[in-house]
Coordinates of C-alpha atoms and ligand atoms in Angstrom, one line a residue:
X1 CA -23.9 -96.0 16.3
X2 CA -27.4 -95.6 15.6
X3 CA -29.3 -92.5 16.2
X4 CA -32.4 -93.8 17.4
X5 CA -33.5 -97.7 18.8
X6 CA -37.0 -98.9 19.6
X7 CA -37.4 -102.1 21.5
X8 CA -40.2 -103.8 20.8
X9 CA -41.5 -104.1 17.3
X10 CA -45.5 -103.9 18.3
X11 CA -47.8 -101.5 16.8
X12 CA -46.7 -98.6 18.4
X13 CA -42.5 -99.4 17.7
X14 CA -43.3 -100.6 14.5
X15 CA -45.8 -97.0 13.3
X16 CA -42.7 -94.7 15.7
X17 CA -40.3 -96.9 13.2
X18 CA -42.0 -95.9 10.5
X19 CA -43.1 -91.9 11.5
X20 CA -39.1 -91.7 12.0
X21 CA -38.7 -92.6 8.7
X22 CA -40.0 -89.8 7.3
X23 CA -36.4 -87.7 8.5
X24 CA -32.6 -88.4 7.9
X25 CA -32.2 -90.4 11.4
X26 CA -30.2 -94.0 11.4
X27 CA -33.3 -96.2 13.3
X28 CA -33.2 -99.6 14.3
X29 CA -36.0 -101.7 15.5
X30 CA -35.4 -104.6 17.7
X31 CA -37.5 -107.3 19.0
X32 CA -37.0 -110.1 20.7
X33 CA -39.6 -112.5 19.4
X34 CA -38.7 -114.2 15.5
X35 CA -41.6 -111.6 13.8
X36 CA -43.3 -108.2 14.9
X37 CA -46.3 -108.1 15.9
X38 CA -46.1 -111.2 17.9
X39 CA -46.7 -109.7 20.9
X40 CA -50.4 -107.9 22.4
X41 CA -50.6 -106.3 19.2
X42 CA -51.3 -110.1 18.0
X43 CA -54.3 -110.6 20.2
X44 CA -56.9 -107.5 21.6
X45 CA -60.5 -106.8 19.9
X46 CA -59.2 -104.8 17.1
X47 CA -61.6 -102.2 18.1
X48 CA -60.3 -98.4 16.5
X49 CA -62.3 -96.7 19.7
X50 CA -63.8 -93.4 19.2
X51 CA -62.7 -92.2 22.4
X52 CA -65.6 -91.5 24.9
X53 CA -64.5 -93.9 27.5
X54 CA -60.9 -92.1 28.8
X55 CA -61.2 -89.4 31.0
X56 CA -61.2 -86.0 29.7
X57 CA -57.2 -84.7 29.8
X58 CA -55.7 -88.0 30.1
X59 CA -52.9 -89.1 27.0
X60 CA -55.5 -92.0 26.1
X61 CA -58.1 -89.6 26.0
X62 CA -55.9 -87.3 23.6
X63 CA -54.3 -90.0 21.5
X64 CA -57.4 -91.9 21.5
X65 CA -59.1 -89.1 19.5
X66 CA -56.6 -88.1 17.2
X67 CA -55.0 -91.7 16.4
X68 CA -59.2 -92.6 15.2
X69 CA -59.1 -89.5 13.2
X70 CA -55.8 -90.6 11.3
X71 CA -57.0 -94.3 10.4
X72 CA -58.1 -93.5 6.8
X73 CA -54.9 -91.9 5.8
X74 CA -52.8 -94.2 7.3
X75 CA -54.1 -97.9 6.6
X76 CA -55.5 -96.3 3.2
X77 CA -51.0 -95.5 2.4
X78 CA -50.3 -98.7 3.7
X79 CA -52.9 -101.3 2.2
X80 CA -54.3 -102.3 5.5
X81 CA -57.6 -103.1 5.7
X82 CA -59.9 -100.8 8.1
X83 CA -63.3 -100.0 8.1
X84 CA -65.6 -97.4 10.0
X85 CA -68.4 -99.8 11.1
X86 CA -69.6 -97.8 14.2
X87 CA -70.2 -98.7 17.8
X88 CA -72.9 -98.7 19.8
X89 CA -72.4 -98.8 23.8
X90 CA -76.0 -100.7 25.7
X91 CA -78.0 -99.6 28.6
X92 CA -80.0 -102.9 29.8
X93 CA -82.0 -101.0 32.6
X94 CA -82.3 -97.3 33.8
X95 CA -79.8 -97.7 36.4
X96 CA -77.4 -98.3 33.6
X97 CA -78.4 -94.9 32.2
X98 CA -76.0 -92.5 34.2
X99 CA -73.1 -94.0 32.9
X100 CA -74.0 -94.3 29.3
X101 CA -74.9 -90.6 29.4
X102 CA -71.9 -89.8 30.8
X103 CA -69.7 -91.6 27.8
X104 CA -71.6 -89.2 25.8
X105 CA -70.4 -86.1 27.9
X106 CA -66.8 -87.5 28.4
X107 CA -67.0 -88.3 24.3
X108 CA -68.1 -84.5 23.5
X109 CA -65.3 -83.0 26.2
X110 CA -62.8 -85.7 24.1
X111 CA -63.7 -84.4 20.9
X112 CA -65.4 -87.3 19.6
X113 CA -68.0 -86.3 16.4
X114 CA -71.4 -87.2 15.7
X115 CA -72.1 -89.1 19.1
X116 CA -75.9 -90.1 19.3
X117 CA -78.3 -91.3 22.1
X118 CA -81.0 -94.3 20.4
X119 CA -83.6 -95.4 21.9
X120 CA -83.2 -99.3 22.4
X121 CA -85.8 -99.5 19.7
X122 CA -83.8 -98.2 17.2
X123 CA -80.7 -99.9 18.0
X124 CA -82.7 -103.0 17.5
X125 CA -84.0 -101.7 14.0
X126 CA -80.0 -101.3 13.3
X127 CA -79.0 -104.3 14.7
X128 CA -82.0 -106.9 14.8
X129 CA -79.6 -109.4 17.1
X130 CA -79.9 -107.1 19.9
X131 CA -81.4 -108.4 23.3
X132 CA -84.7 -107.0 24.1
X133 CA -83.9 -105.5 27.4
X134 CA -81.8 -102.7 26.0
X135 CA -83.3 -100.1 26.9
X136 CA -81.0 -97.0 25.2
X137 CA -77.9 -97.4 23.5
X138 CA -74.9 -94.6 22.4
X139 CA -73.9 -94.8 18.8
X140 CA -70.7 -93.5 17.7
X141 CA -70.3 -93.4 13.8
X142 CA -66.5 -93.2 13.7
X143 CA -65.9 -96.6 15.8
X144 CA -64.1 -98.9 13.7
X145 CA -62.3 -102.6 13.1
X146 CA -58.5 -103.3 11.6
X147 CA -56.3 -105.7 11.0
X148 CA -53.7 -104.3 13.8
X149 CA -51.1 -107.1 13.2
X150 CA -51.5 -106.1 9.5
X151 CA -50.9 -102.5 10.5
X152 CA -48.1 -103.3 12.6
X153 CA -46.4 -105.6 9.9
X154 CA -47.0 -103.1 7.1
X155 CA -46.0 -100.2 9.2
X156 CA -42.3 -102.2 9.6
X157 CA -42.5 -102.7 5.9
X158 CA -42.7 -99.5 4.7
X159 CA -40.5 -98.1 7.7
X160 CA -37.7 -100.8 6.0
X161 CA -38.2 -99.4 2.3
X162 CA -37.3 -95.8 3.7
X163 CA -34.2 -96.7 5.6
X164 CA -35.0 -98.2 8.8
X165 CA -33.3 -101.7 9.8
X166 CA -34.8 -104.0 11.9
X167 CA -33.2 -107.3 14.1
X168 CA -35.3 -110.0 15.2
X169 CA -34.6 -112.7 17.7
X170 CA -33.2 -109.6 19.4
X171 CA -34.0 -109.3 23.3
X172 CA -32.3 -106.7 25.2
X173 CA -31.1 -107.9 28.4
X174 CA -29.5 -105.0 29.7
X175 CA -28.7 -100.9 29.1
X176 CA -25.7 -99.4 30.0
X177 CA -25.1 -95.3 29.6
X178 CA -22.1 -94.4 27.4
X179 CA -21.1 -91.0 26.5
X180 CA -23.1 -90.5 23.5
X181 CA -26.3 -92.1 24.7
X182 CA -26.4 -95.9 25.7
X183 CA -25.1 -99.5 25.1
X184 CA -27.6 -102.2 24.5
X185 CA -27.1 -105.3 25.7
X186 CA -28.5 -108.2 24.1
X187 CA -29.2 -112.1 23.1
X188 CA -26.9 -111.1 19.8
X189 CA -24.5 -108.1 19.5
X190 CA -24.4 -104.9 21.4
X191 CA -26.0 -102.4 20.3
X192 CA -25.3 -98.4 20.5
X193 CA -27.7 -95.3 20.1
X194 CA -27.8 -92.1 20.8
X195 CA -31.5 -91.9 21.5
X196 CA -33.5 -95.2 22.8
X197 CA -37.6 -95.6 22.8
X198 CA -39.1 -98.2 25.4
X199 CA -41.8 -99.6 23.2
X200 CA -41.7 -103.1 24.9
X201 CA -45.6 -103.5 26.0
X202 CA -45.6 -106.2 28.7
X203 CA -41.6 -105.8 29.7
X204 CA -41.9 -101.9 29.6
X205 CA -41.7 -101.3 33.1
X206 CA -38.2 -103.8 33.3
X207 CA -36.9 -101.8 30.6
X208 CA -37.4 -98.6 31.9
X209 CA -35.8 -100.0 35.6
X210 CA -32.1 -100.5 33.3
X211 CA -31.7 -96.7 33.2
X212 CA -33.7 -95.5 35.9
X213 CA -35.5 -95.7 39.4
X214 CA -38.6 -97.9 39.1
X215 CA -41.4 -95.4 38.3
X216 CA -44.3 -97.3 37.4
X217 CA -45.2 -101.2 37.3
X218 CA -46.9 -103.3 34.1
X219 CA -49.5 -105.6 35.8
X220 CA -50.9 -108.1 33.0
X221 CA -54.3 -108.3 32.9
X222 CA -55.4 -111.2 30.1
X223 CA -59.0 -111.0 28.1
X224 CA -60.4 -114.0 26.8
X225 CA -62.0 -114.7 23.5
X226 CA -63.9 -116.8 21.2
X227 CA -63.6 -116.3 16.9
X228 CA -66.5 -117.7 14.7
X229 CA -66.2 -118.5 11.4
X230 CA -67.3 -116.2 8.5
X231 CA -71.0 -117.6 8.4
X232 CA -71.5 -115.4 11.8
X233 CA -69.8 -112.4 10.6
X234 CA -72.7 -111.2 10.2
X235 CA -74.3 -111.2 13.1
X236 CA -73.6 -108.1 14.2
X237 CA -72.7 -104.9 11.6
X238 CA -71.7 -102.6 14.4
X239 CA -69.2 -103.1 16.9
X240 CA -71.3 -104.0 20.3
X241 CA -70.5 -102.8 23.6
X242 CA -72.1 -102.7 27.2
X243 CA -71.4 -100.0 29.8
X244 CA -67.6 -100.2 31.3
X245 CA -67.2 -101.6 34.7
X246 CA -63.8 -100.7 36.7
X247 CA -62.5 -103.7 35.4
X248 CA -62.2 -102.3 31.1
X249 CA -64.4 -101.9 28.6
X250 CA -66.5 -105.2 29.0
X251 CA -67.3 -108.1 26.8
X252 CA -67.9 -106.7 23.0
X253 CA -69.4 -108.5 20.2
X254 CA -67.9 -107.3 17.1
X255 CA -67.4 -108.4 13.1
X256 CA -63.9 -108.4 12.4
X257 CA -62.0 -106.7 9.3
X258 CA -61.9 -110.3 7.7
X259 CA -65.0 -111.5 8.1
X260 CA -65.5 -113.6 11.3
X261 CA -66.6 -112.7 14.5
X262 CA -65.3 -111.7 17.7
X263 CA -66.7 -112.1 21.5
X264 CA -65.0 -111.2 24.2
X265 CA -62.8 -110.0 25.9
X266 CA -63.1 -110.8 30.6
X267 CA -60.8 -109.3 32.4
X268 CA -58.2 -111.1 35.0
X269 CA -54.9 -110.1 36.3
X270 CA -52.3 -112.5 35.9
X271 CA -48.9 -113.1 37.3
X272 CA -47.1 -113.6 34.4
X273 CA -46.2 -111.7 30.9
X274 CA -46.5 -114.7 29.1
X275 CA -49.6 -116.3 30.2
X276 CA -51.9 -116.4 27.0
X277 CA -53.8 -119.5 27.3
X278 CA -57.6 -119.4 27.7
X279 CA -59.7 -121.3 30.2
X280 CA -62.9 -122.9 30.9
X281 CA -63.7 -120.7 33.4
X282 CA -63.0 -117.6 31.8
X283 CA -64.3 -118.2 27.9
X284 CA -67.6 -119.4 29.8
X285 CA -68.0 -116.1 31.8
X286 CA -67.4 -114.2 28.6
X287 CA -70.2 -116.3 26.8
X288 CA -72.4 -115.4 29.8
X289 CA -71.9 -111.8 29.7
X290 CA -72.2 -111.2 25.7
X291 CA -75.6 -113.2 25.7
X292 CA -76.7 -110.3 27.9
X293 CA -76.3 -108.2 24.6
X294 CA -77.3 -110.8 22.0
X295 CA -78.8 -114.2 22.9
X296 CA -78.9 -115.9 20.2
X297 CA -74.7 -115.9 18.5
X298 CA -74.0 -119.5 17.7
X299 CA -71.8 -121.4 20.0
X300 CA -71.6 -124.0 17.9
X301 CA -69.4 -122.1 15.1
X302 CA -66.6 -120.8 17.3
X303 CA -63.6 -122.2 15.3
X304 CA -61.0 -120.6 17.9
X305 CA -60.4 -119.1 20.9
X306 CA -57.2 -117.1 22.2
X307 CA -56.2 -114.8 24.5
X308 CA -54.5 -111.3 25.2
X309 CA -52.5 -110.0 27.9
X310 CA -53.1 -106.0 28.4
X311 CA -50.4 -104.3 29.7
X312 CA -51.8 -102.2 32.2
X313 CA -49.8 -99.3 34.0
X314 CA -50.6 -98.6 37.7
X315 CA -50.6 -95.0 37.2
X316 CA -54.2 -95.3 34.9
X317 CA -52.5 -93.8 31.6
X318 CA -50.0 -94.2 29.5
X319 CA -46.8 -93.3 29.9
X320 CA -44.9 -91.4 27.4
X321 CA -42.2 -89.0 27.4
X322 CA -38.3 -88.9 27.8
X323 CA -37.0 -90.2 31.7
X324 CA -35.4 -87.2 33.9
X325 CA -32.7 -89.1 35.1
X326 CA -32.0 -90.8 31.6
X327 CA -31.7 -88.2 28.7
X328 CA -32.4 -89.3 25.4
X329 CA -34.3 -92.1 26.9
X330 CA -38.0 -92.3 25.9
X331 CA -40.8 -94.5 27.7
X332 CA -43.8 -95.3 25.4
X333 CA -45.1 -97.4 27.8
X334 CA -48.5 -98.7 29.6
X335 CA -49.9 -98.4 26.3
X336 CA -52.9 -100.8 27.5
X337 CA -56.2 -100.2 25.1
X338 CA -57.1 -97.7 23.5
X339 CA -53.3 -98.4 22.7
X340 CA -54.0 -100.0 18.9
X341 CA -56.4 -96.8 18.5
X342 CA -54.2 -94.5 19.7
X343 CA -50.8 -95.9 18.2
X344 CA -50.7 -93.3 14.7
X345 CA -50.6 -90.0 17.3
X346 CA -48.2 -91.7 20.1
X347 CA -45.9 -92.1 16.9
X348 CA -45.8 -88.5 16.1
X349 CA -45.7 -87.0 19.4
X350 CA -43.1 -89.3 19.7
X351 CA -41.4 -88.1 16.5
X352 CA -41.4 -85.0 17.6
X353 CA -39.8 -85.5 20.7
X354 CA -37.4 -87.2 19.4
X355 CA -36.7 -84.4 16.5
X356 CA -36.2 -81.9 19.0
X357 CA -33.5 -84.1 20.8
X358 CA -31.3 -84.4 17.6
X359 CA -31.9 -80.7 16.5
X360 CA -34.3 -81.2 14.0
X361 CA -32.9 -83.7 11.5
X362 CA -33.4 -83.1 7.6
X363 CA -36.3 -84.6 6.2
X364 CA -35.6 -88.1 4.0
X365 CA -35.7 -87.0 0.4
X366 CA -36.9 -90.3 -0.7
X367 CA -39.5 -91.4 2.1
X368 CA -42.9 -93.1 0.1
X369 CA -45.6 -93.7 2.5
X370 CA -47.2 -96.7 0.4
X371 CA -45.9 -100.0 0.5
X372 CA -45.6 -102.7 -2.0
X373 CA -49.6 -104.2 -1.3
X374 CA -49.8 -107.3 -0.6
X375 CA -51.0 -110.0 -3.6
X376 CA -54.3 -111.7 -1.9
X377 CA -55.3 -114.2 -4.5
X378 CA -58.6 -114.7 -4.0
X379 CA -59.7 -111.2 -4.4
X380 CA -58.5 -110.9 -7.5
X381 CA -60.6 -111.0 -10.8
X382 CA -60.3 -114.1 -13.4
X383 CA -58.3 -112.5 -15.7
X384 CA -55.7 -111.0 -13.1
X385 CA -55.6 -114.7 -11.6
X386 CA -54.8 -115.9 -14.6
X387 CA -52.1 -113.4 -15.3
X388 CA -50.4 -114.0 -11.8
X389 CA -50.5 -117.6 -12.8
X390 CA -49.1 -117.0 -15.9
X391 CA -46.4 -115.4 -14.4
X392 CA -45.6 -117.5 -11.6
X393 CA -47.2 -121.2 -11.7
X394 CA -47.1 -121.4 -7.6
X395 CA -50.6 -118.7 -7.9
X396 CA -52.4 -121.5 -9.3
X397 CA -51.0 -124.2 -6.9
X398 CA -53.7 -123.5 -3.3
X399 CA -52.3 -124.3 0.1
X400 CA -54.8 -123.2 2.7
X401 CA -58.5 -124.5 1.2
X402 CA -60.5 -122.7 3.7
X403 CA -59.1 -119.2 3.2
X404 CA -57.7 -120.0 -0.6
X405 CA -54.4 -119.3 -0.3
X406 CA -51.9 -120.0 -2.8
X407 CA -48.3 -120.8 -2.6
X408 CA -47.5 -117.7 -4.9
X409 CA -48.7 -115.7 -1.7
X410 CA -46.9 -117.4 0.7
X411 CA -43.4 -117.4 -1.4
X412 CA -44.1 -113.4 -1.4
X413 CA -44.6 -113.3 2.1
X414 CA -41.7 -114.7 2.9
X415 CA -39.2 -112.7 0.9
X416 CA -40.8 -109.4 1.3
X417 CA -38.2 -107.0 3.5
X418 CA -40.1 -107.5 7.0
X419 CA -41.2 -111.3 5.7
X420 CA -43.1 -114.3 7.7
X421 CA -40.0 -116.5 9.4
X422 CA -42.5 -118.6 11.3
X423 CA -45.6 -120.4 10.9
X424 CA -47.4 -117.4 12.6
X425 CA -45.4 -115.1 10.7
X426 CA -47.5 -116.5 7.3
X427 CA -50.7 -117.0 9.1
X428 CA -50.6 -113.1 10.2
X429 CA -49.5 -111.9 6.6
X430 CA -52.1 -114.1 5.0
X431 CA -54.5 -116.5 6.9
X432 CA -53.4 -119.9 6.1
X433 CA -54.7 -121.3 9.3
X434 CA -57.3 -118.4 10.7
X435 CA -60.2 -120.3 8.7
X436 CA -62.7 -123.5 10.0
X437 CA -59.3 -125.8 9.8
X438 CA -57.2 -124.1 11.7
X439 CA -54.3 -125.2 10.0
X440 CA -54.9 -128.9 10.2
X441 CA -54.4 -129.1 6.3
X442 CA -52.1 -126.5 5.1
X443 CA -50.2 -126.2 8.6
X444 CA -47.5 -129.2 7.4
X445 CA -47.3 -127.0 3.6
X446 CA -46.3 -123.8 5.1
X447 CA -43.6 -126.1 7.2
X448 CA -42.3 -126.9 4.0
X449 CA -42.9 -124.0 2.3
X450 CA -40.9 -121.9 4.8
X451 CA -38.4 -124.8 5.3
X452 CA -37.6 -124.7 1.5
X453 CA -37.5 -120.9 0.9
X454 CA -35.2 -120.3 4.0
X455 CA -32.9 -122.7 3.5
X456 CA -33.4 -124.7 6.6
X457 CA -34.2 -127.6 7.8
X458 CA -37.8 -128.4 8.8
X459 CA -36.7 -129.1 12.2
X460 CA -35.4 -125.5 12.7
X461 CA -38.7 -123.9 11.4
X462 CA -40.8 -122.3 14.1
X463 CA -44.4 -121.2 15.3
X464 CA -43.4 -117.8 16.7
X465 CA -40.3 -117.2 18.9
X466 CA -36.8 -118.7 19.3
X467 CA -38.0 -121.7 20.8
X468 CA -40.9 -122.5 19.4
X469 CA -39.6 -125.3 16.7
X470 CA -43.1 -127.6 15.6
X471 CA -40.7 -131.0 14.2
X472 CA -38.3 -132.2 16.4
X473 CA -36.7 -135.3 14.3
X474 CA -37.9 -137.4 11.7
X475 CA -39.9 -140.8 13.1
X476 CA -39.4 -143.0 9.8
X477 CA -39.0 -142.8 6.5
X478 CA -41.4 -143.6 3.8
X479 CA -40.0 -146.8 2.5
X480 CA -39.5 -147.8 6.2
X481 CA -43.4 -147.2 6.6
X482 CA -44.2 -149.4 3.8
X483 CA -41.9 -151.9 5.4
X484 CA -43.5 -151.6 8.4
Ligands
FAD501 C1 -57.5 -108.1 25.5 C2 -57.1 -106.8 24.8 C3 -58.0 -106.1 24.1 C4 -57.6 -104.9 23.5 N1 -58.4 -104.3 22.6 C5 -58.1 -103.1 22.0 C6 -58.9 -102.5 21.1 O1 -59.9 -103.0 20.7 N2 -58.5 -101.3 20.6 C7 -57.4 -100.7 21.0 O2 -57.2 -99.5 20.6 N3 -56.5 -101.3 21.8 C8 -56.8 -102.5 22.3 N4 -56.0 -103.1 23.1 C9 -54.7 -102.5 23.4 C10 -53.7 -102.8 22.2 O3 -53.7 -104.1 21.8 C11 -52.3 -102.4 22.7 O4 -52.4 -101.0 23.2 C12 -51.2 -102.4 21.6 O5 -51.2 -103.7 21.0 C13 -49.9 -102.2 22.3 O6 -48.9 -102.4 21.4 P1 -47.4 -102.3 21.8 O7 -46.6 -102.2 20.6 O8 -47.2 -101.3 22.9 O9 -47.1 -103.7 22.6 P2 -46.8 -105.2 22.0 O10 -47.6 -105.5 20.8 O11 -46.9 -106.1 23.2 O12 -45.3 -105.0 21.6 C14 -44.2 -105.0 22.5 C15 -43.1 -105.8 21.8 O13 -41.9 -105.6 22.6 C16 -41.2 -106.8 22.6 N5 -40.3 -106.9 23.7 C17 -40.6 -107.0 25.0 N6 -39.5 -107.0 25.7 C18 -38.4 -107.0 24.9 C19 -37.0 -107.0 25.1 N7 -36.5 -107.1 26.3 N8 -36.2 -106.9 24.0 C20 -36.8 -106.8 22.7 N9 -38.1 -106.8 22.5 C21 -38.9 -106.9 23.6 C22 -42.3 -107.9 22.7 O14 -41.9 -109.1 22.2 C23 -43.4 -107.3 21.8 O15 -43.4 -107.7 20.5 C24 -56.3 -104.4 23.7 C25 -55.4 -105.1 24.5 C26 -55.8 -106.3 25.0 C27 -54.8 -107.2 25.7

């Protein structure tokens, strides 16, 4: 019997996996998809907010302000790349003015430091791309971009090195109570645990509904956007909002931790959890409305476009804390944005809550909070390239030629203790297929790569989930081409 399970191994189960960690507790992590991070943690703005936009005493105004503040001590253990580029919110007209003034008075009642009103003037002088119509702008130095998949994934990876185990391919189906705590029910074995945390994003509100009365309802709510390649990164240095609307936060024009830049995201309920493709309709209103801000980003170096799907609560906050009528059960759920900004203090309130149930558990003598960094090739200087070749041939042999990725990397990857299984799994942990290509050169390699160093045929290897396989059969052989 486990003490603790999380379901759902997205940012915030995969940083509670790794907070738990820290103590002598038996933690698994389940998730149903074949990687973490797979999920909306795969696909927001990657904005860490400073926190003037939730209203004063809400949990995302709380956890908003003290997940920023833990940022540089957390991706800094972990190797994840973050960096405090500062946001600026824009006032195109004085009827915009109201609300940007009061971001500033909801920031200071959050907590949020060194908040500044600039005259539109000066935000042009610190960001020369900026429409002339802005009029006033709100700058907030601790506004920052991540990685959050790389968060998530290296969260899971340290979480595993101290203790925690983890099941993929994993979806729970069904909870029954048992005297101890609760039986799991799932796509592979049953699972029991004294103490269970609903981290399951889009599916929280059907988890929740196994152990208790319906409470609360997940609508998904999808945001559209396009990616540029890295010769529009800089565009923009800050991260580029205009005033919220009821609908969210509004379109943002932002550089990313890698490089590229990002536009978007609109705002649109949809029916179903699943429904992450873009459309014509919705990328062009998101076009529209960031050419407000800057009018002159260039369309013509978009290399992608995807979506996200927020998983937004109809009570207006997130919900966290252990159900009444389900003891030892814990909802972290409706964790829509500033969800990715807020994860570091959901996981240890959550902690906490979950050390008082088991009486305060021993702390793990041998918790590390670094991880084993990552080998990114490319950064490296001449002489440590040549040692990694040295050591291991496959660092000279390079896969993906956009983002110069070498086999080495990918072989790592793979075997690391939370490693790449799928085609996304690699592109998340390293890039091979996030540059101009988009995988149309190295995508067949890391087939084969993966197909080779898992021991399965290329048939069985997949893009992201159980039923995702790329190669269904083989059409002819080689000699039969040449005969043909
Ligand atoms: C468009 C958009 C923009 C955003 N921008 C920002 C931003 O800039 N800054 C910010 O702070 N936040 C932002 N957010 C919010 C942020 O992305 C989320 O708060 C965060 O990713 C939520 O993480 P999670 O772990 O709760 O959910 P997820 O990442 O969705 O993880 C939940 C996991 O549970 C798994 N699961 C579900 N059901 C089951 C089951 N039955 N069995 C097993 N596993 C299951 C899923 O497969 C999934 O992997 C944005 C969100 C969106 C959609």
């Amino acid at each position: 019997m486990f003490d603790i399970t999380i379901i759902g191994g997205g940012v915030i189960g995969c940083l509670i996996g790794r907070e738990l960690s820290r103590y002598r507790v038996k933690t698994l992590l389940i998730e149903k998809d074949s990687d973490i991070a797979n999920g909306t943690t795969k696909a927001n703005s990657a904005i860490v907010h400073a926190g003037f936009d939730a209203k004063p005493g809400t949990l995302k105004g709380k956890f908003n302000v003290e997940g920023n503040a833990l940022y540089d001590r957390v991706c800094g253990e972990l190797s994840v790349p973050f960096k405090r580029n500062g946001s600026m919110v824009l006032a195109f007209s004085e009827s915009e003015l109201p609300e940007l003034y009061n971001l500033e008075k909801r920031g200071r009642q959050n907590g949020v430091p060194g908040l500044e009103l600039i005259s539109g003037d000066e935000a042009r002088r610190r960001e020369p791309h900026l429409a002339k119509e802005v009029v006033e702008a709100l700058y907030a130095p601790t506004g920052g971009i991540v990685s959050p998949w790389d968060l998530a994934i290296a969260a899971a990876e340290n979480a595993i090195d101290n203790g925690m185990e983890m099941s993929l391919d994993t979806e729970v189906t069904g909870i029954e109570r048992i005297p101890d705590g609760y039986r799991l029910i799932t796509t592979g074995t049953a699972i029991e645990s004294r103490i269970v945390i609903n981290c399951a994003g889009l599916h929280s509100d059907r988890i929740h509904n196994m152990v208790a009365t319906p409470a609360f309802k997940i609508i998904p709510r999808r945001g559209e956007y396009f990616v540029f390649d890295r010769s529009e990164g800089n565009h923009v240095s800050h991260t580029i909002f205009q005033c919220p609307t009821p609908n969210g936060k509004g379109v943002l024009i932002s550089p990313s931790v890698h490089g590229n830049l990002l536009v978007g995201p609109n705002a649109e309920a949809v029916q179903d959890a699943e429904h992450t493709e873009t459309t014509a309709a919705g990328l062009a209103s998101v076009r529209e409305a960031a050419s407000k801000s800057s009018p002159d980003v260039a369309y013509s170096a978009v290399i992608t476009s995807f979506a996200g799907l927020r998983a937004t609560p109809d009570t207006g906050d997130f919900i966290i804390g252990e159900v009444k009528e389900a003891p030892g059960f814990i909802d972290v759920a409706g964790i829509e944005s500033p969800g990715l900004t807020a994860a570091p203090a959901i996981a240890i309130h959550v902690t906490e809550l979950v050390r008082e149930r088991l009486g305060n558990p021993a702390a793990n003598p041998e918790f590390t909070p670094t991880r084993r960094p990552m080998v990114h090739f490319s950064h490296l200087p001449a002489e440590a390239k040549s040692a990694w070749i040295q050591k291991d041939p496959r660092f000279g042999r390079i896969v993906c030629r956009c983002e110069s990725i070498t086999e080495g990397e990918i072989v790592d990857a793979i075997h690391r203790n939370a490693g790449a299984r799928t085609v996304d799994g690699v592109k998340r942990r390293l890039r091979p297929g996030m540059g101009r290509c988009q995988g149309g050169f190295c995508g067949p390699r890391v087939v084969e790569i993966l197909a080779r160093e898992l021991n399965i045929p290329m048939t069985e290897v997949r893009k992201d989930r159980p039923a995702s396989v790329l190669l269904t059969g083989v059409t002819k052989s080689a000699s039969e081409a040449v005969i043909a």
